[in-house]
CSV table of C-alpha atoms in Angstrom, one decimal:
chain,number,residue,atom,x,y,z
Z,28,LYS,CA,106.3,139.3,57.1
Z,29,ARG,CA,105.9,135.9,55.4
Z,30,HIS,CA,102.5,134.3,55.4
Z,31,TRP,CA,102.5,130.6,56.5
Z,32,SER,CA,99.4,129.1,54.9
Z,33,ARG,CA,98.2,125.6,55.8
Z,34,ASP,CA,99.2,124.3,52.3
Z,35,ARG,CA,102.7,125.7,52.7
Z,36,LEU,CA,103.1,124.2,56.2
Z,37,LEU,CA,101.8,120.8,54.9
Z,38,LEU,CA,104.3,120.8,52.0
Z,39,ILE,CA,107.2,121.8,54.3
Z,40,GLY,CA,106.1,118.9,56.6
Z,41,VAL,CA,106.1,116.5,53.7
Z,42,ILE,CA,109.6,117.7,52.6
Z,43,LEU,CA,111.1,117.5,56.1
Z,44,ALA,CA,109.5,114.0,56.7
Z,45,ALA,CA,111.1,112.8,53.4
Z,46,PHE,CA,114.5,114.2,54.4
Z,47,TRP,CA,114.5,112.8,57.9
Z,48,GLY,CA,113.2,109.5,56.6
Z,49,ALA,CA,116.1,109.4,54.2
Z,50,LEU,CA,118.6,110.2,57.0
Z,51,THR,CA,117.1,107.5,59.1
Z,52,SER,CA,117.4,105.0,56.3
Z,53,PHE,CA,121.0,106.1,55.8
Z,54,LEU,CA,121.8,105.5,59.4
Z,55,LEU,CA,120.1,102.1,59.4
Z,56,SER,CA,122.1,101.0,56.4
Z,57,LEU,CA,125.4,101.8,58.2
Z,58,SER,CA,124.4,99.9,61.4
Z,59,ASP,CA,125.6,96.5,62.4
Z,60,ASN,CA,123.1,93.7,63.0
Z,61,GLU,CA,122.6,94.2,66.7
Z,62,SER,CA,122.2,97.9,66.5
Z,63,LEU,CA,119.9,97.5,63.4
Z,64,HIS,CA,117.5,95.3,65.4
Z,65,ARG,CA,117.4,97.8,68.3
Z,66,LEU,CA,116.9,100.7,65.9
Z,67,LEU,CA,114.2,99.0,64.0
Z,68,PHE,CA,112.3,98.2,67.2
Z,69,TRP,CA,112.7,101.8,68.4
Z,70,LEU,CA,111.3,103.1,65.1
Z,71,MET,CA,108.2,100.9,65.6
Z,72,GLY,CA,107.8,102.2,69.2
Z,73,ASP,CA,109.4,99.9,71.7
Z,74,LEU,CA,109.5,99.9,75.5
Z,75,THR,CA,111.8,96.9,76.0
Z,76,GLN,CA,115.0,98.9,75.6
Z,77,THR,CA,113.7,101.8,77.7
Z,78,HIS,CA,115.6,102.7,80.9
Z,79,ILE,CA,114.5,105.7,82.9
Z,80,PRO,CA,116.1,108.8,81.4
Z,81,TYR,CA,115.7,111.1,84.3
Z,82,ALA,CA,116.3,114.3,82.3
Z,83,ALA,CA,113.5,113.4,79.8
Z,84,VAL,CA,111.1,112.4,82.7
Z,85,ALA,CA,111.9,115.7,84.5
Z,86,LEU,CA,111.3,117.6,81.2
Z,87,LEU,CA,107.9,115.9,80.8
Z,88,CYS,CA,106.9,116.8,84.4
Z,89,ILE,CA,107.9,120.4,83.8
Z,90,GLY,CA,106.0,120.4,80.5
Z,91,LEU,CA,102.8,119.2,82.3
Z,92,GLY,CA,103.2,122.0,84.8
Z,93,ALA,CA,103.7,124.5,82.0
Z,94,SER,CA,100.7,123.2,80.1
Z,95,LEU,CA,98.6,123.5,83.3
Z,96,TYR,CA,99.7,127.1,83.5
Z,97,TYR,CA,98.0,127.7,80.1
Z,98,ALA,CA,94.9,125.6,80.9
Z,99,ARG,CA,92.6,128.6,81.5
Z,100,SER,CA,93.6,130.2,78.3
Z,101,PHE,CA,93.0,126.9,76.4
Z,102,ASN,CA,89.5,126.8,77.9
Z,103,VAL,CA,88.8,130.3,76.7
Z,104,LEU,CA,90.3,129.6,73.3
Z,105,CYS,CA,87.8,126.7,72.8
Z,106,MET,CA,85.1,129.3,72.6
Z,107,GLY,CA,86.7,130.6,69.4
Z,108,GLU,CA,89.7,132.7,68.6
Z,109,LEU,CA,87.7,135.9,68.2
Z,110,GLN,CA,86.0,135.5,71.6
Z,111,ALA,CA,89.3,134.6,73.2
Z,112,ARG,CA,91.0,137.7,71.9
Z,113,ALA,CA,88.0,139.8,73.2
Z,114,LEU,CA,88.5,138.2,76.6
Z,115,GLY,CA,92.2,139.2,76.7
Z,116,VAL,CA,93.9,136.0,75.5
Z,117,ARG,CA,96.8,136.7,73.3
Z,118,THR,CA,96.0,133.9,70.9
Z,119,GLN,CA,99.0,134.1,68.6
Z,120,ARG,CA,101.4,134.1,71.5
Z,121,LEU,CA,99.4,131.2,73.1
Z,122,GLN,CA,99.5,129.2,69.9
Z,123,ARG,CA,103.3,129.8,69.5
Z,124,HIS,CA,104.0,128.8,73.1
Z,125,CYS,CA,101.7,125.7,72.7
Z,126,PHE,CA,103.5,124.7,69.5
Z,127,ILE,CA,107.0,125.1,71.1
Z,128,LEU,CA,105.9,123.2,74.3
Z,129,SER,CA,104.2,120.4,72.5
Z,130,SER,CA,107.3,120.0,70.2
Z,131,ILE,CA,109.7,119.8,73.1
Z,132,LEU,CA,107.4,117.3,75.0
Z,133,THR,CA,106.9,115.2,71.9
Z,134,ALA,CA,110.7,115.1,71.3
Z,135,ALA,CA,111.3,114.0,74.9
Z,136,ALA,CA,108.7,111.2,74.7
Z,137,VAL,CA,109.9,109.9,71.4
Z,138,THR,CA,113.5,109.9,72.6
Z,139,MET,CA,112.5,107.5,75.4
Z,140,ALA,CA,110.4,105.0,73.5
Z,141,GLY,CA,110.3,105.9,69.8
Z,142,PRO,CA,107.3,107.1,67.8
Z,143,ILE,CA,104.2,105.5,69.3
Z,144,GLY,CA,101.1,106.7,67.6
Z,145,PHE,CA,97.5,107.2,68.6
Z,146,VAL,CA,98.0,107.7,72.3
Z,147,GLY,CA,97.8,111.5,71.9
Z,148,LEU,CA,95.0,111.2,69.3
Z,149,ILE,CA,92.5,109.0,71.0
Z,150,VAL,CA,92.9,109.6,74.7
Z,151,PRO,CA,91.9,113.3,74.7
Z,152,HIS,CA,88.9,112.6,72.4
Z,153,LEU,CA,87.7,109.7,74.6
Z,154,LEU,CA,88.0,111.9,77.7
Z,155,ARG,CA,86.1,114.7,76.1
Z,156,LEU,CA,83.4,112.3,75.1
Z,157,SER,CA,83.2,111.2,78.7
Z,158,GLY,CA,82.5,114.9,79.7
Z,159,CYS,CA,85.9,116.2,80.6
Z,160,HIS,CA,86.3,119.5,78.9
Z,161,ASP,CA,88.1,121.7,81.4
Z,162,HIS,CA,91.7,121.7,80.5
Z,163,ARG,CA,92.7,121.9,84.2
Z,164,LEU,CA,91.3,118.4,84.6
Z,165,LEU,CA,91.8,117.2,81.0
Z,166,LEU,CA,95.5,117.6,80.8
Z,167,PRO,CA,96.4,115.5,83.9
Z,168,ALA,CA,93.7,113.0,82.9
Z,169,CYS,CA,95.3,112.7,79.5
Z,170,VAL,CA,98.7,111.9,81.1
Z,171,LEU,CA,97.1,109.2,83.3
Z,172,GLY,CA,94.9,107.9,80.5
Z,173,GLY,CA,97.7,107.9,78.0
Z,174,GLY,CA,100.0,106.1,80.4
Z,175,SER,CA,97.3,103.5,81.2
Z,176,LEU,CA,96.5,102.9,77.6
Z,177,LEU,CA,100.2,102.5,76.8
Z,178,THR,CA,100.7,100.1,79.7
Z,179,LEU,CA,97.7,98.0,78.4
Z,180,ALA,CA,99.1,98.0,74.8
Z,181,ASP,CA,102.6,97.0,76.1
Z,182,THR,CA,101.1,94.2,78.2
Z,183,LEU,CA,99.2,92.9,75.1
Z,184,ALA,CA,102.3,93.3,72.9
Z,185,ARG,CA,104.4,91.2,75.3
Z,186,SER,CA,101.9,88.5,76.0
Z,187,ALA,CA,99.3,88.2,73.1
Z,188,PHE,CA,101.6,86.2,70.7
Z,189,GLY,CA,103.3,83.8,73.1
Z,190,ALA,CA,107.0,83.9,72.9
Z,191,THR,CA,107.0,86.5,70.1
Z,192,GLN,CA,107.0,90.0,71.5
Z,193,LEU,CA,105.8,92.9,69.3
Z,194,PRO,CA,106.9,96.5,69.6
Z,195,VAL,CA,104.2,98.4,71.5
Z,196,GLY,CA,103.8,100.9,68.6
Z,197,ILE,CA,102.4,98.1,66.5
Z,198,MET,CA,99.9,97.0,69.2
Z,199,MET,CA,99.0,100.7,69.8
Z,200,ALA,CA,98.2,101.0,66.1
Z,201,PHE,CA,96.0,97.9,66.2
Z,202,ILE,CA,94.1,99.5,69.1
Z,203,GLY,CA,94.2,103.1,68.0
Z,204,VAL,CA,93.2,102.9,64.3
Z,205,PRO,CA,89.7,101.4,64.8
Z,206,ILE,CA,88.9,103.7,67.7
Z,207,PHE,CA,90.1,106.8,65.8
Z,208,LEU,CA,88.2,105.7,62.7
Z,209,ALA,CA,85.1,105.2,64.7
Z,210,LEU,CA,85.4,108.6,66.3
Z,211,LEU,CA,86.0,110.2,62.8
Z,212,LEU,CA,83.0,108.4,61.3
Z,213,LYS,CA,80.8,109.6,64.2
Z,214,GLN,CA,82.4,113.1,63.8
Z,215,GLU,CA,83.2,113.2,67.4
Z,216,VAL,CA,86.8,114.4,66.8
Z,217,ARG,CA,87.0,118.0,68.0
Z,218,LEU,CA,89.9,120.2,69.1
Z,219,CYS,CA,88.1,121.5,72.2
Protein backbone atom coordinates (compact mmCIF):
# COMPACT_ATOMS: atom_id res chain seq x y z
CA LYS A 1 0.00 0.00 0.00
CA ARG A 2 1.40 3.40 -1.02
CA HIS A 3 1.84 6.00 1.72
CA TRP A 4 0.44 9.46 0.92
CA SER A 5 2.35 11.95 3.04
CA ARG A 6 1.34 15.60 3.33
CA ASP A 7 4.41 16.64 1.32
CA ARG A 8 3.52 14.25 -1.47
CA LEU A 9 -0.10 15.44 -1.57
CA LEU A 10 1.07 19.07 -1.60
CA LEU A 11 3.43 18.42 -4.53
CA ILE A 12 0.74 16.54 -6.45
CA GLY A 13 -1.61 19.48 -5.84
CA VAL A 14 0.96 21.96 -7.15
CA ILE A 15 1.60 19.83 -10.25
CA LEU A 16 -2.12 19.37 -10.98
CA ALA A 17 -2.78 23.09 -10.44
CA ALA A 18 -0.02 23.94 -12.93
CA PHE A 19 -1.45 21.51 -15.48
CA TRP A 20 -5.05 22.75 -15.13
CA GLY A 21 -3.81 26.37 -15.20
CA ALA A 22 -2.01 25.68 -18.46
CA LEU A 23 -5.09 23.99 -19.91
CA THR A 24 -7.25 26.95 -18.87
CA SER A 25 -4.80 29.39 -20.47
CA PHE A 26 -4.79 27.27 -23.63
CA LEU A 27 -8.60 27.37 -23.84
CA LEU A 28 -8.61 31.12 -23.19
CA SER A 29 -6.12 31.70 -25.99
CA LEU A 30 -8.43 29.88 -28.44
CA SER A 31 -11.56 31.85 -27.43
CA ASP A 32 -13.17 34.68 -29.37
CA ASN A 33 -13.53 38.10 -27.71
CA GLU A 34 -17.07 37.60 -26.38
CA SER A 35 -16.32 34.17 -24.94
CA LEU A 36 -13.00 35.42 -23.56
CA HIS A 37 -14.73 38.15 -21.54
CA ARG A 38 -17.28 35.69 -20.11
CA LEU A 39 -14.57 33.13 -19.29
CA LEU A 40 -12.33 35.70 -17.60
CA PHE A 41 -15.20 36.89 -15.42
CA TRP A 42 -16.12 33.28 -14.57
CA LEU A 43 -12.49 32.62 -13.56
CA MET A 44 -12.68 35.61 -11.19
CA GLY A 45 -15.94 34.35 -9.69
CA ASP A 46 -18.98 35.89 -11.33
CA LEU A 47 -22.70 35.65 -10.66
CA THR A 48 -23.88 37.83 -13.56
CA GLN A 49 -23.89 34.98 -16.08
CA THR A 50 -25.42 32.56 -13.63
CA HIS A 51 -28.72 30.95 -14.42
CA ILE A 52 -30.24 28.36 -12.13
CA PRO A 53 -28.68 24.99 -13.06
CA TYR A 54 -31.25 22.74 -11.44
CA ALA A 55 -29.01 19.67 -11.48
CA ALA A 56 -26.23 21.48 -9.58
CA VAL A 57 -28.67 22.97 -7.05
CA ALA A 58 -30.22 19.54 -6.48
CA LEU A 59 -26.74 18.07 -6.03
CA LEU A 60 -25.87 20.77 -3.46
CA CYS A 61 -29.09 20.05 -1.52
CA ILE A 62 -28.39 16.31 -1.55
CA GLY A 63 -24.83 17.06 -0.43
CA LEU A 64 -26.09 19.08 2.54
CA GLY A 65 -28.33 16.17 3.50
CA ALA A 66 -25.42 13.74 3.20
CA SER A 67 -23.17 15.98 5.28
CA LEU A 68 -25.87 16.19 7.97
CA TYR A 69 -25.86 12.38 8.01
CA TYR A 70 -22.19 12.55 9.08
CA ALA A 71 -22.66 15.45 11.55
CA ARG A 72 -22.53 13.27 14.67
CA SER A 73 -19.35 11.58 13.47
CA PHE A 74 -17.80 15.00 12.75
CA ASN A 75 -18.62 16.05 16.31
CA VAL A 76 -16.92 12.94 17.70
CA LEU A 77 -13.92 13.39 15.39
CA CYS A 78 -13.37 16.87 16.82
CA MET A 79 -12.39 15.20 20.11
CA GLY A 80 -9.42 13.67 18.32
CA GLU A 81 -8.90 10.80 15.92
CA LEU A 82 -7.86 8.33 18.61
CA GLN A 83 -10.89 9.08 20.77
CA ALA A 84 -13.17 8.93 17.76
CA ARG A 85 -11.87 5.48 16.87
CA ALA A 86 -12.35 4.38 20.47
CA LEU A 87 -15.97 5.55 20.28
CA GLY A 88 -16.60 3.51 17.12
CA VAL A 89 -16.11 6.07 14.36
CA ARG A 90 -14.37 4.59 11.35
CA THR A 91 -12.16 7.63 10.87
CA GLN A 92 -10.41 6.66 7.63
CA ARG A 93 -13.71 5.82 5.99
CA LEU A 94 -15.25 9.05 7.30
CA GLN A 95 -12.34 11.11 5.99
CA ARG A 96 -12.53 9.41 2.59
CA HIS A 97 -16.29 10.00 2.33
CA CYS A 98 -15.85 13.60 3.49
CA PHE A 99 -13.15 14.17 0.86
CA ILE A 100 -15.31 12.73 -1.92
CA LEU A 101 -18.42 14.63 -0.79
CA SER A 102 -16.60 17.94 -0.45
CA SER A 103 -14.95 17.48 -3.86
CA ILE A 104 -18.31 16.86 -5.55
CA LEU A 105 -19.98 19.80 -3.78
CA THR A 106 -17.08 22.14 -4.58
CA ALA A 107 -17.20 21.11 -8.23
CA ALA A 108 -20.95 21.77 -8.37
CA ALA A 109 -20.58 25.20 -6.76
CA VAL A 110 -17.64 26.23 -8.97
CA THR A 111 -19.54 25.07 -12.05
CA MET A 112 -22.32 27.54 -11.23
CA ALA A 113 -20.30 30.69 -10.45
CA GLY A 114 -16.59 30.05 -10.87
CA PRO A 115 -14.03 29.92 -8.09
CA ILE A 116 -15.11 32.30 -5.33
CA GLY A 117 -12.69 32.13 -2.43
CA PHE A 118 -12.96 32.71 1.29
CA VAL A 119 -16.65 31.89 1.72
CA GLY A 120 -15.82 28.39 2.94
CA LEU A 121 -12.81 29.63 4.90
CA ILE A 122 -14.22 32.44 6.99
CA VAL A 123 -17.89 31.58 7.52
CA PRO A 124 -17.33 28.32 9.50
CA HIS A 125 -14.65 29.96 11.65
CA LEU A 126 -16.80 32.99 12.42
CA LEU A 127 -19.71 30.72 13.32
CA ARG A 128 -17.48 28.66 15.62
CA LEU A 129 -16.28 31.86 17.29
CA SER A 130 -19.91 32.75 17.92
CA GLY A 131 -20.31 29.45 19.81
CA CYS A 132 -21.73 27.13 17.17
CA HIS A 133 -19.73 23.90 17.45
CA ASP A 134 -22.33 21.18 16.90
CA HIS A 135 -22.10 20.14 13.25
CA ARG A 136 -25.85 19.42 13.16
CA LEU A 137 -26.34 23.18 13.51
CA LEU A 138 -23.03 24.36 12.05
CA LEU A 139 -23.49 22.79 8.60
CA PRO A 140 -26.88 24.41 7.81
CA ALA A 141 -25.68 27.66 9.43
CA CYS A 142 -22.66 27.64 7.09
CA VAL A 143 -24.98 27.28 4.10
CA LEU A 144 -27.11 30.22 5.24
CA GLY A 145 -24.14 32.31 6.39
CA GLY A 146 -22.15 31.60 3.23
CA GLY A 147 -25.11 32.47 1.04
CA SER A 148 -25.70 35.68 2.99
CA LEU A 149 -22.04 36.70 2.78
CA LEU A 150 -21.96 35.95 -0.95
CA THR A 151 -25.14 38.02 -1.48
CA LEU A 152 -23.57 40.93 0.44
CA ALA A 153 -20.35 40.67 -1.60
CA ASP A 154 -22.31 40.50 -4.87
CA THR A 155 -24.37 43.55 -3.92
CA LEU A 156 -21.18 45.48 -3.13
CA ALA A 157 -19.53 44.29 -6.36
CA ARG A 158 -22.51 45.50 -8.39
CA SER A 159 -22.94 48.88 -6.68
CA ALA A 160 -19.71 50.07 -5.00
CA PHE A 161 -17.98 51.37 -8.12
CA GLY A 162 -20.86 53.07 -9.94
CA ALA A 163 -21.37 51.77 -13.45
CA THR A 164 -18.38 49.44 -13.24
CA GLN A 165 -19.34 46.02 -11.98
CA LEU A 166 -16.69 43.81 -10.41
CA PRO A 167 -16.81 40.04 -10.37
CA VAL A 168 -18.00 38.89 -6.95
CA GLY A 169 -14.81 36.83 -6.48
CA ILE A 170 -12.76 40.03 -6.33
CA MET A 171 -15.07 41.63 -3.75
CA MET A 172 -15.11 38.41 -1.75
CA ALA A 173 -11.30 38.47 -1.63
CA PHE A 174 -11.38 42.11 -0.45
CA ILE A 175 -13.72 41.04 2.37
CA GLY A 176 -12.22 37.64 3.11
CA VAL A 177 -8.48 38.33 3.18
CA PRO A 178 -8.52 40.80 6.11
CA ILE A 179 -10.97 38.68 8.11
CA PHE A 180 -9.01 35.47 7.57
CA LEU A 181 -5.69 37.18 8.35
CA ALA A 182 -7.19 38.58 11.57
CA LEU A 183 -8.39 35.09 12.53
CA LEU A 184 -4.97 33.61 11.77
CA LEU A 185 -3.14 36.29 13.75
CA LYS A 186 -5.44 35.69 16.73
CA GLN A 187 -4.92 31.93 16.17
CA GLU A 188 -8.66 31.38 16.13
CA VAL A 189 -8.60 29.15 13.04
CA ARG A 190 -9.43 25.60 14.10
CA LEU A 191 -10.80 22.64 12.22
CA CYS A 192 -13.30 21.74 14.94
